[in-house]
Amino acid sequence: MGDETKFSVEQPLQLDAEEQVGGEEAVQVAQVPGHLLQGNFFGSTRKLLPSLDRERGSYGLKESVLATCLVDALGMSRESEDARRLFNWGKGGPRTGANAGNFAFVASEVCILVYLIDRKKRGKM
């Protein structure tokens, strides 16, 4: 949909963004470098301003359910350190890392680590 998005869809979204963030922040959002948008203005705007995303509904999945699905899909033990990071993503601590409190970042870190460990075990690195 990105390159095909009509102005009539983007314009109200932009106006809502300006009303919600206002002032300096609206100007900063408007000045996002073009290489970050990668030809998909609508999708990028949804990522920058998720509170204004009306296109997608909520799927009713909370982070705890997603964490359980990831642990099962990756074949991890529920007592492993990575599984505990997923289940306790919102809690800070000395071993949680810089992304504590952001489930998407914690999940991506865990997935990347599991992928790299798997590749190393198979001797592909």
XYZ file of N, CA and C in Angstrom:
375
model
N 0.813 -1.193 0.000
C 0.000 0.000 0.000
C 0.859 1.260 0.000
N 2.101 1.211 0.476
C 2.957 2.369 0.692
C 3.014 3.379 -0.416
N 3.511 3.005 -1.604
C 3.644 3.955 -2.694
C 2.298 4.303 -3.309
N 1.307 3.506 -3.066
C -0.013 3.713 -3.644
C -0.953 4.465 -2.702
N -0.482 4.841 -1.530
C -1.342 5.493 -0.559
C -1.819 6.836 -1.088
N -3.105 7.058 -1.001
C -3.690 8.295 -1.511
C -3.519 9.422 -0.498
N -3.456 10.626 -1.014
C -3.297 11.803 -0.168
C -4.455 11.927 0.811
N -5.637 11.514 0.402
C -6.806 11.633 1.275
C -6.664 10.771 2.526
N -5.815 9.751 2.473
C -5.564 8.921 3.648
C -4.445 9.525 4.486
N -3.393 10.026 3.839
C -2.237 10.551 4.550
C -2.516 11.894 5.211
N -3.279 12.736 4.571
C -3.489 14.090 5.066
C -4.194 14.111 6.426
N -5.296 13.371 6.639
C -5.895 13.378 7.979
C -4.965 12.790 9.039
N -4.166 11.796 8.662
C -3.213 11.210 9.594
C -2.180 12.248 10.011
N -1.716 13.049 9.052
C -0.740 14.089 9.355
C -1.353 15.153 10.266
N -2.595 15.541 9.994
C -3.247 16.539 10.836
C -3.434 16.024 12.255
N -3.832 14.754 12.397
C -3.977 14.167 13.722
C -2.643 14.138 14.450
N -1.576 13.836 13.722
C -0.245 13.785 14.326
C 0.157 15.158 14.839
N -0.125 16.192 14.057
C 0.234 17.543 14.476
C -0.550 17.953 15.712
N -1.824 17.560 15.779
C -2.631 17.897 16.947
C -2.153 17.144 18.178
N -1.775 15.878 17.994
C -1.396 15.060 19.136
C -0.034 15.437 19.690
N 0.970 15.538 18.827
C 2.311 15.834 19.320
C 2.539 17.320 19.472
N 2.101 18.087 18.514
C 2.199 19.533 18.571
C 3.617 20.073 18.557
N 3.736 21.333 18.224
C 4.978 22.089 18.290
C 6.193 21.449 17.660
N 7.289 21.450 18.423
C 8.583 20.962 17.946
C 8.532 19.517 17.481
N 7.821 18.661 18.223
C 7.801 17.242 17.881
C 7.151 17.010 16.527
N 6.127 17.777 16.190
C 5.479 17.628 14.884
C 6.451 17.992 13.773
N 7.265 19.013 14.007
C 8.260 19.408 13.013
C 9.314 18.314 12.871
N 9.740 17.721 13.987
C 10.736 16.655 13.937
C 10.211 15.443 13.183
N 8.948 15.078 13.397
C 8.354 13.948 12.683
C 8.302 14.248 11.198
N 7.998 15.490 10.847
C 7.903 15.868 9.438
C 9.270 15.859 8.762
N 10.350 15.946 9.532
C 11.686 16.004 8.959
C 12.426 14.666 9.013
N 11.688 13.567 9.036
C 12.321 12.247 9.035
C 13.043 12.067 7.710
N 14.320 11.647 7.723
C 15.066 11.476 6.472
C 14.386 10.494 5.528
N 14.474 10.796 4.245
C 13.807 9.987 3.231
C 14.262 8.545 3.191
N 15.553 8.287 3.483
C 16.028 6.904 3.424
C 15.398 6.037 4.507
N 14.891 6.672 5.587
C 14.205 5.897 6.613
C 12.802 5.504 6.176
N 12.217 6.317 5.325
C 10.858 6.020 4.869
C 10.842 4.926 3.811
N 11.901 4.802 3.041
C 12.059 3.758 2.035
C 10.838 3.628 1.131
N 10.278 4.740 0.724
C 9.172 4.713 -0.227
C 7.859 4.254 0.372
N 7.777 4.144 1.685
C 6.549 3.679 2.308
C 6.152 4.667 3.395
N 5.628 5.797 2.980
C 5.305 6.858 3.927
C 4.255 6.419 4.929
N 3.215 5.755 4.442
C 2.108 5.390 5.315
C 2.566 4.403 6.391
N 3.299 3.369 5.988
C 3.792 2.390 6.955
C 4.760 3.007 7.947
N 5.612 3.900 7.468
C 6.570 4.558 8.351
C 5.867 5.473 9.338
N 4.833 6.156 8.883
C 4.086 7.034 9.774
C 3.398 6.223 10.861
N 2.883 5.058 10.497
C 2.243 4.192 11.493
C 3.242 3.774 12.556
N 4.493 3.551 12.163
C 5.510 3.155 13.129
C 5.949 4.330 13.995
N 5.984 5.518 13.416
C 6.381 6.700 14.174
C 5.306 7.139 15.158
N 4.043 6.963 14.775
C 2.920 7.417 15.598
C 1.912 6.284 15.785
N 2.266 5.256 16.555
C 1.383 4.097 16.669
C 0.035 4.409 17.308
N -0.048 5.460 18.104
C -1.329 5.783 18.733
C -2.357 6.261 17.717
N -1.901 6.646 16.529
C -2.820 7.106 15.492
C -3.128 6.021 14.466
N -2.658 4.816 14.696
C -2.848 3.724 13.744
C -4.273 3.197 13.849
N -5.085 3.572 12.893
C -6.484 3.128 12.887
C -6.709 2.002 11.889
N -5.716 1.753 11.047
C -5.895 0.759 9.995
C -5.959 -0.654 10.560
N -5.061 -0.958 11.493
C -5.007 -2.303 12.056
C -5.705 -2.324 13.395
N -6.492 -3.343 13.611
C -7.133 -3.511 14.902
C -6.220 -4.252 15.855
N -6.600 -4.279 17.089
C -5.838 -5.036 18.071
C -6.125 -6.513 17.884
N -5.092 -7.301 17.945
C -5.265 -8.739 17.768
C -5.571 -9.428 19.093
N -5.602 -8.703 20.157
C -5.914 -9.280 21.455
C -4.786 -10.121 22.035
N -3.578 -9.942 21.543
C -2.436 -10.695 22.056
C -1.600 -9.796 22.959
N -1.464 -10.202 24.170
C -0.621 -9.456 25.095
C 0.811 -9.977 24.998
N 1.726 -9.229 25.568
C 3.132 -9.592 25.484
C 3.415 -10.953 26.107
N 2.694 -11.306 27.175
C 2.942 -12.604 27.814
C 2.577 -13.758 26.890
N 1.495 -13.598 26.117
C 1.095 -14.637 25.162
C 2.111 -14.717 24.026
N 2.555 -13.560 23.537
C 3.567 -13.546 22.481
C 4.879 -14.163 22.969
N 5.248 -13.885 24.211
C 6.470 -14.468 24.768
C 6.357 -15.987 24.821
N 5.206 -16.487 25.257
C 4.991 -17.933 25.302
C 5.079 -18.537 23.909
N 4.480 -17.877 22.926
C 4.534 -18.365 21.541
C 5.969 -18.396 21.024
N 6.741 -17.352 21.311
C 8.138 -17.309 20.864
C 8.972 -18.405 21.521
N 8.776 -18.598 22.816
C 9.528 -19.636 23.528
C 9.224 -21.000 22.928
N 7.944 -21.270 22.673
C 7.560 -22.554 22.080
C 8.085 -22.692 20.653
N 7.977 -21.633 19.866
C 8.405 -21.688 18.465
C 9.916 -21.872 18.335
N 10.667 -21.282 19.252
C 12.124 -21.383 19.198
C 12.650 -22.623 19.916
N 11.752 -23.374 20.543
C 12.149 -24.610 21.211
C 12.998 -24.383 22.447
N 12.770 -23.283 23.132
C 13.545 -22.974 24.332
C 12.871 -23.575 25.557
N 13.665 -23.830 26.562
C 13.125 -24.224 27.852
C 12.521 -22.981 28.497
N 11.416 -23.152 29.185
C 10.780 -21.997 29.832
C 11.598 -21.461 31.001
N 12.562 -22.234 31.449
C 13.428 -21.797 32.545
C 14.741 -21.207 32.047
N 14.948 -21.171 30.740
C 16.205 -20.636 30.203
C 16.287 -19.129 30.426
N 17.501 -18.616 30.344
C 17.717 -17.182 30.561
C 16.979 -16.343 29.516
N 17.008 -16.780 28.257
C 16.318 -16.032 27.201
C 14.809 -16.046 27.399
N 14.267 -17.179 27.813
C 12.826 -17.255 28.069
C 12.450 -16.334 29.223
N 13.284 -16.311 30.260
C 12.999 -15.414 31.381
C 13.054 -13.957 30.945
N 13.970 -13.638 30.025
C 14.023 -12.258 29.506
C 12.723 -11.900 28.793
N 12.182 -12.862 28.029
C 10.925 -12.608 27.321
C 9.760 -12.446 28.293
N 9.685 -13.324 29.279
C 8.573 -13.266 30.226
C 8.660 -12.048 31.138
N 9.867 -11.614 31.457
C 10.064 -10.473 32.360
C 10.565 -9.251 31.606
N 10.084 -9.051 30.395
C 10.580 -7.988 29.521
C 10.420 -6.597 30.122
N 9.442 -6.387 30.967
C 9.182 -5.050 31.496
C 9.950 -4.718 32.758
N 10.570 -5.712 33.357
C 11.284 -5.494 34.610
C 12.734 -5.146 34.329
N 13.225 -4.147 34.993
C 14.622 -3.768 34.841
C 15.507 -4.608 35.744
N 16.775 -4.457 35.592
C 17.718 -5.191 36.423
C 19.098 -5.156 35.803
N 20.087 -5.683 36.521
C 21.458 -5.608 36.011
C 21.700 -6.444 34.760
N 20.881 -7.479 34.526
C 21.130 -8.365 33.386
C 20.077 -8.222 32.291
N 19.231 -7.222 32.371
C 18.154 -7.099 31.386
C 18.590 -6.420 30.105
N 19.624 -5.629 30.143
C 20.096 -4.955 28.944
C 19.439 -3.604 28.752
N 19.834 -2.943 27.689
C 19.375 -1.579 27.424
C 17.924 -1.527 26.977
N 17.384 -2.636 26.498
C 16.039 -2.621 25.928
C 14.956 -3.082 26.887
N 15.236 -3.157 28.171
C 14.219 -3.553 29.141
C 13.059 -2.572 29.068
N 11.856 -3.097 29.077
C 10.675 -2.260 28.997
C 10.115 -2.136 27.598
N 10.817 -2.656 26.606
C 10.345 -2.610 25.222
C 10.305 -4.042 24.690
N 9.109 -4.633 24.678
C 8.978 -6.046 24.321
C 9.510 -6.340 22.928
N 9.240 -5.469 21.972
C 9.673 -5.722 20.596
C 11.194 -5.829 20.509
N 11.910 -4.954 21.192
C 13.370 -4.998 21.165
C 13.907 -6.233 21.891
N 13.320 -6.546 23.039
C 13.761 -7.725 23.788
C 13.530 -8.981 22.960
N 12.359 -9.081 22.319
C 12.046 -10.254 21.497
C 13.002 -10.364 20.312
N 13.306 -9.242 19.674
C 14.224 -9.302 18.531
C 15.632 -9.690 18.978
N 16.082 -9.187 20.131
C 17.392 -9.580 20.656
C 17.453 -11.079 20.913
N 16.413 -11.610 21.543
C 16.380 -13.041 21.851
C 16.377 -13.855 20.564
N 15.568 -13.455 19.594
C 15.500 -14.194 18.323
C 16.841 -14.172 17.599
N 17.502 -13.027 17.592
C 18.802 -12.916 16.926
C 19.836 -13.786 17.632
N 19.851 -13.752 18.968
C 20.807 -14.573 19.711
C 20.569 -16.056 19.475
N 19.316 -16.480 19.485
C 19.000 -17.891 19.247
C 19.429 -18.289 17.843
N 19.201 -17.417 16.861
C 19.596 -17.697 15.478
C 21.114 -17.825 15.357
N 21.850 -16.899 15.982
C 23.313 -16.939 15.902
C 23.884 -18.166 16.604
N 23.317 -18.520 17.752
C 23.782 -19.710 18.468
C 23.517 -20.958 17.638
N 22.345 -21.017 17.000
C 21.998 -22.164 16.159
C 22.960 -22.279 14.980
N 23.280 -21.159 14.345
C 24.221 -21.178 13.213
C 25.605 -21.618 13.662
N 26.016 -21.156 14.836
C 27.340 -21.520 15.344
C 27.408 -23.019 15.626
N 26.330 -23.580 16.185
C 26.294 -25.017 16.468
C 26.379 -25.833 15.184
N 25.777 -25.326 14.130
C 25.787 -26.040 12.855
C 27.071 -25.804 12.065
N 27.942 -24.939 12.576
C 29.221 -24.684 11.922
C 29.123 -23.820 10.686
N 28.131 -22.934 10.641
C 27.944 -22.088 9.462
C 28.474 -20.682 9.674
N 29.214 -20.453 10.727
C 29.736 -19.104 10.961
C 31.225 -19.077 10.774
